[in-house]
């Protein structure tokens, strides 16, 4: 049951995210549906490739495709009602998708008997893979690689599930809420991982 709920939550969140990014880039209706589908299912496709599941398994998720199409159609038909709140709630939608799919991906790998390292990889790719593909198709720098702490929270989810610290449904839901809250804090307070800019180093050396 936990698996299905997280799949639905993540699918809706990322389908809406992809559709709105497409509208921001002024894509036509076909582009909106393509970007929304890629965002909602791209991470799962990449995960399946790396952990040995046939990509065709994605086409067995007929109900989730219908849910994604409904969510994107709603965004397309009522853009003004949704877009006026997007700048306030858009990051929250992305955080929900990240958390739901990271946990779902980790559970997928655990159920297949993979080691913890593979569980973490599955969590990261499922949680952020769709967003990476979305940003690349939209001509943007991937959010996961440049902005506030993002994929790190998927790693945390993967580790907790891989080491069986979190197993029961209620624990998984608590983890889901916790990851969402941490992601919200990270973009609200601009938490960042350490980075090193070659441009900054070049300027310092030239002085």
PDB file of N, CA and C in Angstrom, residues 3 44-54 104-110 112 114-115 117-123 125-126:
ATOM      1  N   UNK A   3       3.806   1.606  -1.199  1.00  0.00           N
ATOM      2  CA  UNK A   3       4.385   1.716  -2.539  1.00  0.00           C
ATOM      3  C   UNK A   3       3.429   2.457  -3.472  1.00  0.00           C
ATOM      4  N   UNK A  44      12.314   6.722 -13.072  1.00  0.00           N
ATOM      5  CA  UNK A  44      12.071   5.289 -12.963  1.00  0.00           C
ATOM      6  C   UNK A  44      12.690   4.515 -14.112  1.00  0.00           C
ATOM      7  N   UNK A  45      12.669   5.110 -15.321  1.00  0.00           N
ATOM      8  CA  UNK A  45      13.265   4.437 -16.480  1.00  0.00           C
ATOM      9  C   UNK A  45      14.771   4.299 -16.311  1.00  0.00           C
ATOM     10  N   UNK A  46      15.424   5.376 -15.850  1.00  0.00           N
ATOM     11  CA  UNK A  46      16.875   5.333 -15.633  1.00  0.00           C
ATOM     12  C   UNK A  46      17.210   4.322 -14.547  1.00  0.00           C
ATOM     13  N   UNK A  47      16.433   4.318 -13.471  1.00  0.00           N
ATOM     14  CA  UNK A  47      16.639   3.360 -12.379  1.00  0.00           C
ATOM     15  C   UNK A  47      16.532   1.934 -12.883  1.00  0.00           C
ATOM     16  N   UNK A  48      15.499   1.657 -13.657  1.00  0.00           N
ATOM     17  CA  UNK A  48      15.292   0.302 -14.163  1.00  0.00           C
ATOM     18  C   UNK A  48      16.466  -0.175 -15.014  1.00  0.00           C
ATOM     19  N   UNK A  49      16.997   0.732 -15.822  1.00  0.00           N
ATOM     20  CA  UNK A  49      18.141   0.377 -16.658  1.00  0.00           C
ATOM     21  C   UNK A  49      19.338  -0.050 -15.815  1.00  0.00           C
ATOM     22  N   UNK A  50      19.568   0.675 -14.720  1.00  0.00           N
ATOM     23  CA  UNK A  50      20.773   0.438 -13.922  1.00  0.00           C
ATOM     24  C   UNK A  50      20.651  -0.733 -12.956  1.00  0.00           C
ATOM     25  N   UNK A  51      19.439  -1.081 -12.543  1.00  0.00           N
ATOM     26  CA  UNK A  51      19.322  -2.186 -11.587  1.00  0.00           C
ATOM     27  C   UNK A  51      18.778  -3.455 -12.238  1.00  0.00           C
ATOM     28  N   UNK A  52      18.690  -3.443 -13.579  1.00  0.00           N
ATOM     29  CA  UNK A  52      18.387  -4.671 -14.290  1.00  0.00           C
ATOM     30  C   UNK A  52      16.927  -4.990 -14.487  1.00  0.00           C
ATOM     31  N   UNK A  53      16.063  -3.972 -14.420  1.00  0.00           N
ATOM     32  CA  UNK A  53      14.638  -4.195 -14.687  1.00  0.00           C
ATOM     33  C   UNK A  53      14.337  -3.746 -16.113  1.00  0.00           C
ATOM     34  N   UNK A  54      13.613  -4.535 -16.900  1.00  0.00           N
ATOM     35  CA  UNK A  54      13.279  -4.102 -18.265  1.00  0.00           C
ATOM     36  C   UNK A  54      12.555  -2.757 -18.259  1.00  0.00           C
ATOM     37  N   UNK A 104      10.252   5.469  -2.940  1.00  0.00           N
ATOM     38  CA  UNK A 104       9.721   4.409  -3.793  1.00  0.00           C
ATOM     39  C   UNK A 104      10.844   3.668  -4.511  1.00  0.00           C
ATOM     40  N   UNK A 105      11.828   4.418  -5.013  1.00  0.00           N
ATOM     41  CA  UNK A 105      12.954   3.788  -5.696  1.00  0.00           C
ATOM     42  C   UNK A 105      13.777   2.913  -4.768  1.00  0.00           C
ATOM     43  N   UNK A 106      13.990   3.388  -3.547  1.00  0.00           N
ATOM     44  CA  UNK A 106      14.737   2.602  -2.560  1.00  0.00           C
ATOM     45  C   UNK A 106      13.990   1.320  -2.224  1.00  0.00           C
ATOM     46  N   UNK A 107      12.685   1.402  -2.044  1.00  0.00           N
ATOM     47  CA  UNK A 107      11.886   0.217  -1.744  1.00  0.00           C
ATOM     48  C   UNK A 107      11.930  -0.778  -2.906  1.00  0.00           C
ATOM     49  N   UNK A 108      11.937  -0.263  -4.104  1.00  0.00           N
ATOM     50  CA  UNK A 108      12.004  -1.105  -5.297  1.00  0.00           C
ATOM     51  C   UNK A 108      13.280  -1.940  -5.273  1.00  0.00           C
ATOM     52  N   UNK A 109      14.405  -1.268  -4.997  1.00  0.00           N
ATOM     53  CA  UNK A 109      15.692  -1.968  -4.978  1.00  0.00           C
ATOM     54  C   UNK A 109      15.771  -2.972  -3.825  1.00  0.00           C
ATOM     55  N   UNK A 110      15.232  -2.612  -2.673  1.00  0.00           N
ATOM     56  CA  UNK A 110      15.237  -3.525  -1.522  1.00  0.00           C
ATOM     57  C   UNK A 110      14.420  -4.768  -1.835  1.00  0.00           C
ATOM     58  N   UNK A 112      13.996  -6.143  -4.562  1.00  0.00           N
ATOM     59  CA  UNK A 112      14.716  -6.979  -5.519  1.00  0.00           C
ATOM     60  C   UNK A 112      15.957  -7.621  -4.910  1.00  0.00           C
ATOM     61  N   UNK A 114      18.722  -6.059  -3.729  1.00  0.00           N
ATOM     62  CA  UNK A 114      19.984  -5.400  -4.056  1.00  0.00           C
ATOM     63  C   UNK A 114      20.687  -4.898  -2.791  1.00  0.00           C
ATOM     64  N   UNK A 115      22.013  -4.718  -2.840  1.00  0.00           N
ATOM     65  CA  UNK A 115      22.749  -4.200  -1.678  1.00  0.00           C
ATOM     66  C   UNK A 115      22.425  -2.729  -1.431  1.00  0.00           C
ATOM     67  N   UNK A 117      24.236  -0.080  -1.504  1.00  0.00           N
ATOM     68  CA  UNK A 117      24.756   0.862  -2.499  1.00  0.00           C
ATOM     69  C   UNK A 117      23.781   1.021  -3.662  1.00  0.00           C
ATOM     70  N   UNK A 118      23.210  -0.096  -4.113  1.00  0.00           N
ATOM     71  CA  UNK A 118      22.239  -0.042  -5.213  1.00  0.00           C
ATOM     72  C   UNK A 118      20.940   0.612  -4.762  1.00  0.00           C
ATOM     73  N   UNK A 119      20.578   0.418  -3.494  1.00  0.00           N
ATOM     74  CA  UNK A 119      19.369   1.046  -2.951  1.00  0.00           C
ATOM     75  C   UNK A 119      19.519   2.568  -2.975  1.00  0.00           C
ATOM     76  N   UNK A 120      20.701   3.055  -2.594  1.00  0.00           N
ATOM     77  CA  UNK A 120      20.951   4.503  -2.592  1.00  0.00           C
ATOM     78  C   UNK A 120      20.905   5.051  -4.016  1.00  0.00           C
ATOM     79  N   UNK A 121      21.543   4.343  -4.947  1.00  0.00           N
ATOM     80  CA  UNK A 121      21.533   4.782  -6.345  1.00  0.00           C
ATOM     81  C   UNK A 121      20.107   4.817  -6.890  1.00  0.00           C
ATOM     82  N   UNK A 122      19.331   3.794  -6.574  1.00  0.00           N
ATOM     83  CA  UNK A 122      17.939   3.750  -7.027  1.00  0.00           C
ATOM     84  C   UNK A 122      17.137   4.911  -6.447  1.00  0.00           C
ATOM     85  N   UNK A 123      17.384   5.241  -5.182  1.00  0.00           N
ATOM     86  CA  UNK A 123      16.680   6.352  -4.542  1.00  0.00           C
ATOM     87  C   UNK A 123      17.016   7.675  -5.233  1.00  0.00           C
ATOM     88  N   UNK A 125      18.327   8.213  -8.317  1.00  0.00           N
ATOM     89  CA  UNK A 125      17.909   8.288  -9.713  1.00  0.00           C
ATOM     90  C   UNK A 125      16.393   8.398  -9.848  1.00  0.00           C
ATOM     91  N   UNK A 126      15.668   7.665  -9.017  1.00  0.00           N
ATOM     92  CA  UNK A 126      14.209   7.742  -9.095  1.00  0.00           C
ATOM     93  C   UNK A 126      13.716   9.098  -8.608  1.00  0.00           C
TER      94      UNK A 126
END
